[in-house]
PDB file of N, CA, C and O in Angstrom:
ATOM      1  N   SER A   1      17.938  19.945  15.314  1.00  0.00           N
ATOM      2  CA  SER A   1      17.914  19.422  13.958  1.00  0.00           C
ATOM      3  C   SER A   1      18.300  20.512  12.965  1.00  0.00           C
ATOM      4  O   SER A   1      18.129  21.685  13.213  1.00  0.00           O
ATOM      5  N   THR A   2      18.811  20.082  11.847  1.00  0.00           N
ATOM      6  CA  THR A   2      19.258  21.026  10.833  1.00  0.00           C
ATOM      7  C   THR A   2      18.122  21.382   9.885  1.00  0.00           C
ATOM      8  O   THR A   2      17.089  20.717   9.842  1.00  0.00           O
ATOM      9  N   ALA A   3      18.340  22.426   9.096  1.00  0.00           N
ATOM     10  CA  ALA A   3      17.339  22.833   8.107  1.00  0.00           C
ATOM     11  C   ALA A   3      17.093  21.709   7.102  1.00  0.00           C
ATOM     12  O   ALA A   3      15.950  21.474   6.691  1.00  0.00           O
ATOM     13  N   LEU A   4      18.136  20.979   6.709  1.00  0.00           N
ATOM     14  CA  LEU A   4      17.985  19.878   5.763  1.00  0.00           C
ATOM     15  C   LEU A   4      17.144  18.755   6.360  1.00  0.00           C
ATOM     16  O   LEU A   4      16.262  18.203   5.702  1.00  0.00           O
ATOM     17  N   GLU A   5      17.383  18.414   7.628  1.00  0.00           N
ATOM     18  CA  GLU A   5      16.573  17.390   8.298  1.00  0.00           C
ATOM     19  C   GLU A   5      15.113  17.820   8.375  1.00  0.00           C
ATOM     20  O   GLU A   5      14.209  17.021   8.149  1.00  0.00           O
ATOM     21  N   ASN A   6      14.879  19.092   8.695  1.00  0.00           N
ATOM     22  CA  ASN A   6      13.515  19.604   8.760  1.00  0.00           C
ATOM     23  C   ASN A   6      12.830  19.538   7.398  1.00  0.00           C
ATOM     24  O   ASN A   6      11.657  19.192   7.299  1.00  0.00           O
ATOM     25  N   ALA A   7      13.547  19.856   6.340  1.00  0.00           N
ATOM     26  CA  ALA A   7      12.987  19.805   4.987  1.00  0.00           C
ATOM     27  C   ALA A   7      12.627  18.373   4.607  1.00  0.00           C
ATOM     28  O   ALA A   7      11.569  18.125   4.026  1.00  0.00           O
ATOM     29  N   ARG A   8      13.477  17.418   4.943  1.00  0.00           N
ATOM     30  CA  ARG A   8      13.188  16.004   4.648  1.00  0.00           C
ATOM     31  C   ARG A   8      11.966  15.529   5.417  1.00  0.00           C
ATOM     32  O   ARG A   8      11.122  14.819   4.883  1.00  0.00           O
ATOM     33  N   LEU A   9      11.863  15.908   6.682  1.00  0.00           N
ATOM     34  CA  LEU A   9      10.709  15.536   7.494  1.00  0.00           C
ATOM     35  C   LEU A   9       9.438  16.129   6.909  1.00  0.00           C
ATOM     36  O   LEU A   9       8.416  15.452   6.795  1.00  0.00           O
ATOM     37  N   PHE A  10       9.481  17.385   6.494  1.00  0.00           N
ATOM     38  CA  PHE A  10       8.322  18.039   5.888  1.00  0.00           C
ATOM     39  C   PHE A  10       7.907  17.319   4.611  1.00  0.00           C
ATOM     40  O   PHE A  10       6.723  17.046   4.387  1.00  0.00           O
ATOM     41  N   ASP A  11       8.864  16.971   3.755  1.00  0.00           N
ATOM     42  CA  ASP A  11       8.567  16.261   2.506  1.00  0.00           C
ATOM     43  C   ASP A  11       7.922  14.913   2.778  1.00  0.00           C
ATOM     44  O   ASP A  11       6.948  14.527   2.126  1.00  0.00           O
ATOM     45  N   GLU A  12       8.446  14.152   3.733  1.00  0.00           N
ATOM     46  CA  GLU A  12       7.896  12.844   4.066  1.00  0.00           C
ATOM     47  C   GLU A  12       6.483  12.975   4.620  1.00  0.00           C
ATOM     48  O   GLU A  12       5.587  12.212   4.278  1.00  0.00           O
ATOM     49  N   THR A  13       6.265  13.958   5.478  1.00  0.00           N
ATOM     50  CA  THR A  13       4.932  14.179   6.046  1.00  0.00           C
ATOM     51  C   THR A  13       3.929  14.523   4.962  1.00  0.00           C
ATOM     52  O   THR A  13       2.819  14.002   4.939  1.00  0.00           O
ATOM     53  N   GLN A  14       4.303  15.377   4.023  1.00  0.00           N
ATOM     54  CA  GLN A  14       3.397  15.718   2.925  1.00  0.00           C
ATOM     55  C   GLN A  14       3.043  14.489   2.098  1.00  0.00           C
ATOM     56  O   GLN A  14       1.906  14.300   1.713  1.00  0.00           O
ATOM     57  N   ARG A  15       4.010  13.645   1.831  1.00  0.00           N
ATOM     58  CA  ARG A  15       3.762  12.432   1.044  1.00  0.00           C
ATOM     59  C   ARG A  15       2.760  11.539   1.764  1.00  0.00           C
ATOM     60  O   ARG A  15       1.807  11.049   1.174  1.00  0.00           O
ATOM     61  N   LEU A  16       2.947  11.335   3.046  1.00  0.00           N
ATOM     62  CA  LEU A  16       2.050  10.467   3.806  1.00  0.00           C
ATOM     63  C   LEU A  16       0.641  11.039   3.894  1.00  0.00           C
ATOM     64  O   LEU A  16      -0.334  10.306   3.816  1.00  0.00           O
ATOM     65  N   LEU A  17       0.529  12.333   4.053  1.00  0.00           N
ATOM     66  CA  LEU A  17      -0.789  12.935   4.236  1.00  0.00           C
ATOM     67  C   LEU A  17      -1.599  13.022   2.947  1.00  0.00           C
ATOM     68  O   LEU A  17      -2.792  13.267   2.990  1.00  0.00           O
ATOM     69  N   LYS A  18      -1.002  12.796   1.816  1.00  0.00           N
ATOM     70  CA  LYS A  18      -1.728  12.854   0.553  1.00  0.00           C
ATOM     71  C   LYS A  18      -2.302  11.504   0.151  1.00  0.00           C
ATOM     72  O   LYS A  18      -2.751  11.323  -0.960  1.00  0.00           O
ATOM     73  N   ASP A  19      -2.342  10.543   1.060  1.00  0.00           N
ATOM     74  CA  ASP A  19      -2.812   9.207   0.709  1.00  0.00           C
ATOM     75  C   ASP A  19      -4.314   9.010   0.884  1.00  0.00           C
ATOM     76  O   ASP A  19      -4.836   7.928   0.683  1.00  0.00           O
ATOM     77  N   GLY A  20      -5.051  10.059   1.279  1.00  0.00           N
ATOM     78  CA  GLY A  20      -6.498   9.970   1.419  1.00  0.00           C
ATOM     79  C   GLY A  20      -6.968   9.336   2.719  1.00  0.00           C
ATOM     80  O   GLY A  20      -8.152   9.073   2.892  1.00  0.00           O
ATOM     81  N   LYS A  21      -6.072   9.084   3.630  1.00  0.00           N
ATOM     82  CA  LYS A  21      -6.439   8.478   4.910  1.00  0.00           C
ATOM     83  C   LYS A  21      -6.449   9.555   5.994  1.00  0.00           C
ATOM     84  O   LYS A  21      -5.939  10.639   5.811  1.00  0.00           O
ATOM     85  N   THR A  22      -7.059   9.231   7.135  1.00  0.00           N
ATOM     86  CA  THR A  22      -7.124  10.152   8.267  1.00  0.00           C
ATOM     87  C   THR A  22      -6.220   9.629   9.371  1.00  0.00           C
ATOM     88  O   THR A  22      -6.282   8.451   9.730  1.00  0.00           O
ATOM     89  N   TYR A  23      -5.386  10.518   9.913  1.00  0.00           N
ATOM     90  CA  TYR A  23      -4.452  10.170  10.980  1.00  0.00           C
ATOM     91  C   TYR A  23      -4.812  10.954  12.235  1.00  0.00           C
ATOM     92  O   TYR A  23      -4.999  12.156  12.180  1.00  0.00           O
ATOM     93  N   LEU A  24      -4.883  10.249  13.371  1.00  0.00           N
ATOM     94  CA  LEU A  24      -5.138  10.882  14.660  1.00  0.00           C
ATOM     95  C   LEU A  24      -3.952  10.600  15.575  1.00  0.00           C
ATOM     96  O   LEU A  24      -3.612   9.439  15.804  1.00  0.00           O
ATOM     97  N   PHE A  25      -3.345  11.661  16.076  1.00  0.00           N
ATOM     98  CA  PHE A  25      -2.142  11.558  16.901  1.00  0.00           C
ATOM     99  C   PHE A  25      -2.464  11.837  18.363  1.00  0.00           C
ATOM    100  O   PHE A  25      -3.226  12.745  18.664  1.00  0.00           O
ATOM    101  N   SER A  26      -1.842  11.064  19.242  1.00  0.00           N
ATOM    102  CA  SER A  26      -1.989  11.281  20.675  1.00  0.00           C
ATOM    103  C   SER A  26      -0.747  10.734  21.370  1.00  0.00           C
ATOM    104  O   SER A  26      -0.408   9.556  21.202  1.00  0.00           O
ATOM    105  N   GLY A  27      -0.099  11.602  22.145  1.00  0.00           N
ATOM    106  CA  GLY A  27       1.123  11.170  22.828  1.00  0.00           C
ATOM    107  C   GLY A  27       2.172  10.757  21.824  1.00  0.00           C
ATOM    108  O   GLY A  27       2.463  11.472  20.877  1.00  0.00           O
ATOM    109  N   ASP A  28       2.705   9.542  21.995  1.00  0.00           N
ATOM    110  CA  ASP A  28       3.753   9.065  21.091  1.00  0.00           C
ATOM    111  C   ASP A  28       3.232   8.100  20.027  1.00  0.00           C
ATOM    112  O   ASP A  28       4.001   7.469  19.320  1.00  0.00           O
ATOM    113  N   SER A  29       1.905   7.986  19.905  1.00  0.00           N
ATOM    114  CA  SER A  29       1.347   7.046  18.938  1.00  0.00           C
ATOM    115  C   SER A  29       0.266   7.703  18.077  1.00  0.00           C
ATOM    116  O   SER A  29      -0.138   8.836  18.327  1.00  0.00           O
ATOM    117  N   TYR A  30      -0.171   6.968  17.053  1.00  0.00           N
ATOM    118  CA  TYR A  30      -1.217   7.490  16.171  1.00  0.00           C
ATOM    119  C   TYR A  30      -2.076   6.358  15.629  1.00  0.00           C
ATOM    120  O   TYR A  30      -1.677   5.190  15.632  1.00  0.00           O
ATOM    121  N   LEU A  31      -3.274   6.720  15.213  1.00  0.00           N
ATOM    122  CA  LEU A  31      -4.215   5.808  14.581  1.00  0.00           C
ATOM    123  C   LEU A  31      -4.388   6.225  13.135  1.00  0.00           C
ATOM    124  O   LEU A  31      -4.208   7.393  12.793  1.00  0.00           O
ATOM    125  N   ARG A  32      -4.799   5.272  12.289  1.00  0.00           N
ATOM    126  CA  ARG A  32      -5.113   5.603  10.904  1.00  0.00           C
ATOM    127  C   ARG A  32      -6.469   5.010  10.554  1.00  0.00           C
ATOM    128  O   ARG A  32      -6.783   3.876  10.905  1.00  0.00           O
ATOM    129  N   TYR A  33      -7.282   5.815   9.873  1.00  0.00           N
ATOM    130  CA  TYR A  33      -8.587   5.388   9.386  1.00  0.00           C
ATOM    131  C   TYR A  33      -8.601   5.496   7.864  1.00  0.00           C
ATOM    132  O   TYR A  33      -8.179   6.502   7.306  1.00  0.00           O
ATOM    133  N   SER A  34      -9.128   4.473   7.193  1.00  0.00           N
ATOM    134  CA  SER A  34      -9.269   4.519   5.741  1.00  0.00           C
ATOM    135  C   SER A  34     -10.702   4.802   5.324  1.00  0.00           C
ATOM    136  O   SER A  34     -10.935   5.385   4.278  1.00  0.00           O
ATOM    137  N   ALA A  35     -11.666   4.376   6.136  1.00  0.00           N
ATOM    138  CA  ALA A  35     -13.077   4.572   5.806  1.00  0.00           C
ATOM    139  C   ALA A  35     -13.508   5.994   6.141  1.00  0.00           C
ATOM    140  O   ALA A  35     -13.067   6.574   7.134  1.00  0.00           O
ATOM    141  N   ALA A  36     -14.366   6.550   5.315  1.00  0.00           N
ATOM    142  CA  ALA A  36     -14.823   7.928   5.498  1.00  0.00           C
ATOM    143  C   ALA A  36     -15.633   8.126   6.769  1.00  0.00           C
ATOM    144  O   ALA A  36     -15.690   9.229   7.297  1.00  0.00           O
ATOM    145  N   ASP A  37     -16.250   7.061   7.289  1.00  0.00           N
ATOM    146  CA  ASP A  37     -17.076   7.215   8.489  1.00  0.00           C
ATOM    147  C   ASP A  37     -16.299   7.002   9.790  1.00  0.00           C
ATOM    148  O   ASP A  37     -16.851   7.091  10.881  1.00  0.00           O
ATOM    149  N   TYR A  38     -14.996   6.716   9.704  1.00  0.00           N
ATOM    150  CA  TYR A  38     -14.122   6.539  10.873  1.00  0.00           C
ATOM    151  C   TYR A  38     -14.633   5.463  11.834  1.00  0.00           C
ATOM    152  O   TYR A  38     -14.411   5.528  13.028  1.00  0.00           O
ATOM    153  N   SER A  39     -15.318   4.466  11.311  1.00  0.00           N
ATOM    154  CA  SER A  39     -15.925   3.449  12.166  1.00  0.00           C
ATOM    155  C   SER A  39     -14.931   2.390  12.639  1.00  0.00           C
ATOM    156  O   SER A  39     -15.143   1.772  13.677  1.00  0.00           O
ATOM    157  N   VAL A  40     -13.852   2.171  11.897  1.00  0.00           N
ATOM    158  CA  VAL A  40     -12.892   1.123  12.240  1.00  0.00           C
ATOM    159  C   VAL A  40     -11.473   1.644  12.037  1.00  0.00           C
ATOM    160  O   VAL A  40     -11.147   2.184  10.982  1.00  0.00           O
ATOM    161  N   VAL A  41     -10.640   1.453  13.052  1.00  0.00           N
ATOM    162  CA  VAL A  41      -9.220   1.794  12.944  1.00  0.00           C
ATOM    163  C   VAL A  41      -8.557   0.764  12.035  1.00  0.00           C
ATOM    164  O   VAL A  41      -8.854  -0.429  12.114  1.00  0.00           O
ATOM    165  N   ASP A  42      -7.673   1.205  11.154  1.00  0.00           N
ATOM    166  CA  ASP A  42      -6.975   0.282  10.255  1.00  0.00           C
ATOM    167  C   ASP A  42      -6.187  -0.758  11.047  1.00  0.00           C
ATOM    168  O   ASP A  42      -5.675  -0.480  12.139  1.00  0.00           O
ATOM    169  N   SER A  43      -6.089  -1.938  10.476  1.00  0.00           N
ATOM    170  CA  SER A  43      -5.359  -3.038  11.097  1.00  0.00           C
ATOM    171  C   SER A  43      -3.906  -2.634  11.340  1.00  0.00           C
ATOM    172  O   SER A  43      -3.275  -1.986  10.504  1.00  0.00           O
ATOM    173  N   GLY A  44      -3.378  -3.019  12.496  1.00  0.00           N
ATOM    174  CA  GLY A  44      -1.989  -2.727  12.823  1.00  0.00           C
ATOM    175  C   GLY A  44      -1.776  -1.430  13.575  1.00  0.00           C
ATOM    176  O   GLY A  44      -0.639  -1.057  13.860  1.00  0.00           O
ATOM    177  N   TYR A  45      -2.850  -0.725  13.904  1.00  0.00           N
ATOM    178  CA  TYR A  45      -2.770   0.556  14.614  1.00  0.00           C
ATOM    179  C   TYR A  45      -3.381   0.394  15.988  1.00  0.00           C
ATOM    180  O   TYR A  45      -4.281  -0.416  16.157  1.00  0.00           O
ATOM    181  N   PRO A  46      -2.887   1.139  16.996  1.00  0.00           N
ATOM    182  CA  PRO A  46      -1.981   2.291  16.942  1.00  0.00           C
ATOM    183  C   PRO A  46      -0.539   1.879  16.661  1.00  0.00           C
ATOM    184  O   PRO A  46      -0.141   0.747  16.889  1.00  0.00           O
ATOM    185  N   ARG A  47       0.215   2.866  16.151  1.00  0.00           N
ATOM    186  CA  ARG A  47       1.639   2.703  15.854  1.00  0.00           C
ATOM    187  C   ARG A  47       2.403   3.871  16.462  1.00  0.00           C
ATOM    188  O   ARG A  47       1.821   4.910  16.756  1.00  0.00           O
ATOM    189  N   LEU A  48       3.714   3.698  16.625  1.00  0.00           N
ATOM    190  CA  LEU A  48       4.547   4.763  17.183  1.00  0.00           C
ATOM    191  C   LEU A  48       4.846   5.822  16.130  1.00  0.00           C
ATOM    192  O   LEU A  48       5.231   5.507  15.000  1.00  0.00           O
ATOM    193  N   ILE A  49       4.687   7.081  16.498  1.00  0.00           N
ATOM    194  CA  ILE A  49       4.984   8.201  15.603  1.00  0.00           C
ATOM    195  C   ILE A  49       6.452   8.161  15.192  1.00  0.00           C
ATOM    196  O   ILE A  49       6.779   8.291  14.016  1.00  0.00           O
ATOM    197  N   SER A  50       7.348   7.963  16.144  1.00  0.00           N
ATOM    198  CA  SER A  50       8.785   8.017  15.857  1.00  0.00           C
ATOM    199  C   SER A  50       9.227   6.941  14.870  1.00  0.00           C
ATOM    200  O   SER A  50      10.178   7.140  14.125  1.00  0.00           O
ATOM    201  N   ARG A  51       8.544   5.840  14.823  1.00  0.00           N
ATOM    202  CA  ARG A  51       8.909   4.745  13.927  1.00  0.00           C
ATOM    203  C   ARG A  51       8.519   5.041  12.479  1.00  0.00           C
ATOM    204  O   ARG A  51       9.206   4.647  11.549  1.00  0.00           O
ATOM    205  N   ASP A  52       7.406   5.726  12.292  1.00  0.00           N
ATOM    206  CA  ASP A  52       6.830   5.862  10.953  1.00  0.00           C
ATOM    207  C   ASP A  52       6.929   7.243  10.329  1.00  0.00           C
ATOM    208  O   ASP A  52       6.676   7.386   9.138  1.00  0.00           O
ATOM    209  N   TRP A  53       7.254   8.257  11.088  1.00  0.00           N
ATOM    210  CA  TRP A  53       7.180   9.624  10.579  1.00  0.00           C
ATOM    211  C   TRP A  53       8.539  10.304  10.527  1.00  0.00           C
ATOM    212  O   TRP A  53       8.667  11.496  10.816  1.00  0.00           O
ATOM    213  N   GLY A  54       9.567   9.586  10.148  1.00  0.00           N
ATOM    214  CA  GLY A  54      10.868  10.165   9.850  1.00  0.00           C
ATOM    215  C   GLY A  54      11.511  10.976  10.954  1.00  0.00           C
ATOM    216  O   GLY A  54      12.089  12.021  10.691  1.00  0.00           O
ATOM    217  N   GLY A  55      11.403  10.547  12.201  1.00  0.00           N
ATOM    218  CA  GLY A  55      12.043  11.251  13.294  1.00  0.00           C
ATOM    219  C   GLY A  55      11.127  12.163  14.091  1.00  0.00           C
ATOM    220  O   GLY A  55      11.508  12.671  15.133  1.00  0.00           O
ATOM    221  N   LEU A  56       9.924  12.381  13.613  1.00  0.00           N
ATOM    222  CA  LEU A  56       8.945  13.164  14.363  1.00  0.00           C
ATOM    223  C   LEU A  56       8.621  12.405  15.645  1.00  0.00           C
ATOM    224  O   LEU A  56       8.469  11.183  15.626  1.00  0.00           O
ATOM    225  N   ILE A  57       8.539  13.109  16.768  1.00  0.00           N
ATOM    226  CA  ILE A  57       8.260  12.407  18.022  1.00  0.00           C
ATOM    227  C   ILE A  57       6.914  12.778  18.634  1.00  0.00           C
ATOM    228  O   ILE A  57       6.390  12.050  19.456  1.00  0.00           O
ATOM    229  N   ARG A  58       6.348  13.915  18.243  1.00  0.00           N
ATOM    230  CA  ARG A  58       5.021  14.275  18.738  1.00  0.00           C
ATOM    231  C   ARG A  58       4.409  15.302  17.804  1.00  0.00           C
ATOM    232  O   ARG A  58       5.101  15.959  17.035  1.00  0.00           O
ATOM    233  N   VAL A  59       3.103  15.439  17.883  1.00  0.00           N
ATOM    234  CA  VAL A  59       2.376  16.379  17.037  1.00  0.00           C
ATOM    235  C   VAL A  59       1.666  17.375  17.933  1.00  0.00           C
ATOM    236  O   VAL A  59       0.942  16.988  18.846  1.00  0.00           O
ATOM    237  N   ASP A  60       1.868  18.666  17.675  1.00  0.00           N
ATOM    238  CA  ASP A  60       1.251  19.728  18.466  1.00  0.00           C
ATOM    239  C   ASP A  60       0.326  20.600  17.625  1.00  0.00           C
ATOM    240  O   ASP A  60       0.092  21.752  17.950  1.00  0.00           O
ATOM    241  N   ALA A  61      -0.167  20.047  16.527  1.00  0.00           N
ATOM    242  CA  ALA A  61      -1.010  20.836  15.625  1.00  0.00           C
ATOM    243  C   ALA A  61      -1.977  19.909  14.904  1.00  0.00           C
ATOM    244  O   ALA A  61      -1.818  18.694  14.927  1.00  0.00           O
ATOM    245  N   ALA A  62      -2.950  20.493  14.277  1.00  0.00           N
ATOM    246  CA  ALA A  62      -3.899  19.736  13.467  1.00  0.00           C
ATOM    247  C   ALA A  62      -3.858  20.270  12.045  1.00  0.00           C
ATOM    248  O   ALA A  62      -3.734  21.465  11.823  1.00  0.00           O
ATOM    249  N   VAL A  63      -3.973  19.362  11.082  1.00  0.00           N
ATOM    250  CA  VAL A  63      -3.938  19.737   9.672  1.00  0.00           C
ATOM    251  C   VAL A  63      -5.046  18.992   8.952  1.00  0.00           C
ATOM    252  O   VAL A  63      -5.254  17.802   9.176  1.00  0.00           O
ATOM    253  N   VAL A  64      -5.755  19.694   8.097  1.00  0.00           N
ATOM    254  CA  VAL A  64      -6.744  19.066   7.232  1.00  0.00           C
ATOM    255  C   VAL A  64      -6.346  19.368   5.803  1.00  0.00           C
ATOM    256  O   VAL A  64      -6.193  20.528   5.427  1.00  0.00           O
ATOM    257  N   LEU A  65      -6.136  18.327   5.026  1.00  0.00           N
ATOM    258  CA  LEU A  65      -5.810  18.493   3.612  1.00  0.00           C
ATOM    259  C   LEU A  65      -7.002  18.017   2.804  1.00  0.00           C
ATOM    260  O   LEU A  65      -7.456  16.895   2.966  1.00  0.00           O
ATOM    261  N   ALA A  66      -7.501  18.880   1.964  1.00  0.00           N
ATOM    262  CA  ALA A  66      -8.628  18.523   1.100  1.00  0.00           C
ATOM    263  C   ALA A  66      -8.162  18.581  -0.343  1.00  0.00           C
ATOM    264  O   ALA A  66      -7.379  19.450  -0.717  1.00  0.00           O
ATOM    265  N   PRO A  67      -8.648  17.640  -1.164  1.00  0.00           N
ATOM    266  CA  PRO A  67      -8.238  17.681  -2.563  1.00  0.00           C
ATOM    267  C   PRO A  67      -8.786  18.918  -3.262  1.00  0.00           C
ATOM    268  O   PRO A  67      -9.831  19.437  -2.896  1.00  0.00           O
ATOM    269  N   THR A  68      -8.049  19.387  -4.237  1.00  0.00           N
ATOM    270  CA  THR A  68      -8.520  20.516  -5.033  1.00  0.00           C
ATOM    271  C   THR A  68      -9.649  20.030  -5.946  1.00  0.00           C
ATOM    272  O   THR A  68      -9.769  18.831  -6.193  1.00  0.00           O
ATOM    273  N   PRO A  69     -10.503  20.917  -6.453  1.00  0.00           N
ATOM    274  CA  PRO A  69     -11.588  20.485  -7.336  1.00  0.00           C
ATOM    275  C   PRO A  69     -11.095  19.666  -8.523  1.00  0.00           C
ATOM    276  O   PRO A  69     -11.719  18.694  -8.901  1.00  0.00           O
ATOM    277  N   ALA A  70      -9.953  20.011  -9.084  1.00  0.00           N
ATOM    278  CA  ALA A  70      -9.415  19.265 -10.224  1.00  0.00           C
ATOM    279  C   ALA A  70      -9.025  17.840  -9.829  1.00  0.00           C
ATOM    280  O   ALA A  70      -9.165  16.907 -10.608  1.00  0.00           O
ATOM    281  N   ALA A  71      -8.555  17.644  -8.596  1.00  0.00           N
ATOM    282  CA  ALA A  71      -8.137  16.324  -8.136  1.00  0.00           C
ATOM    283  C   ALA A  71      -9.327  15.416  -7.863  1.00  0.00           C
ATOM    284  O   ALA A  71      -9.196  14.206  -7.860  1.00  0.00           O
ATOM    285  N   ARG A  72     -10.491  15.974  -7.607  1.00  0.00           N
ATOM    286  CA  ARG A  72     -11.679  15.170  -7.307  1.00  0.00           C
ATOM    287  C   ARG A  72     -12.274  14.521  -8.538  1.00  0.00           C
ATOM    288  O   ARG A  72     -12.999  13.566  -8.441  1.00  0.00           O
ATOM    289  N   SER A  73     -12.054  15.093  -9.705  1.00  0.00           N
ATOM    290  CA  SER A  73     -12.699  14.569 -10.912  1.00  0.00           C
ATOM    291  C   SER A  73     -11.978  13.385 -11.499  1.00  0.00           C
ATOM    292  O   SER A  73     -11.015  12.930 -11.080  1.00  0.00           O
TER     293      SER A  73
END
């Protein structure tokens, strides 16, 4: 992949991860949780990573994004 493709993928991933939901990846699919207690997987999941994440085919890392203090108020 080119540097431009990588930059687009990074931008899309950042946009998706700022939605306040939790994503769990395994193999070629992922789950999404909206509730803070992770008690129920969102309707329509699991889904394929390649279909929804702009060409990404697998995840080999973990990321936690927390809002800044200003964003919480």
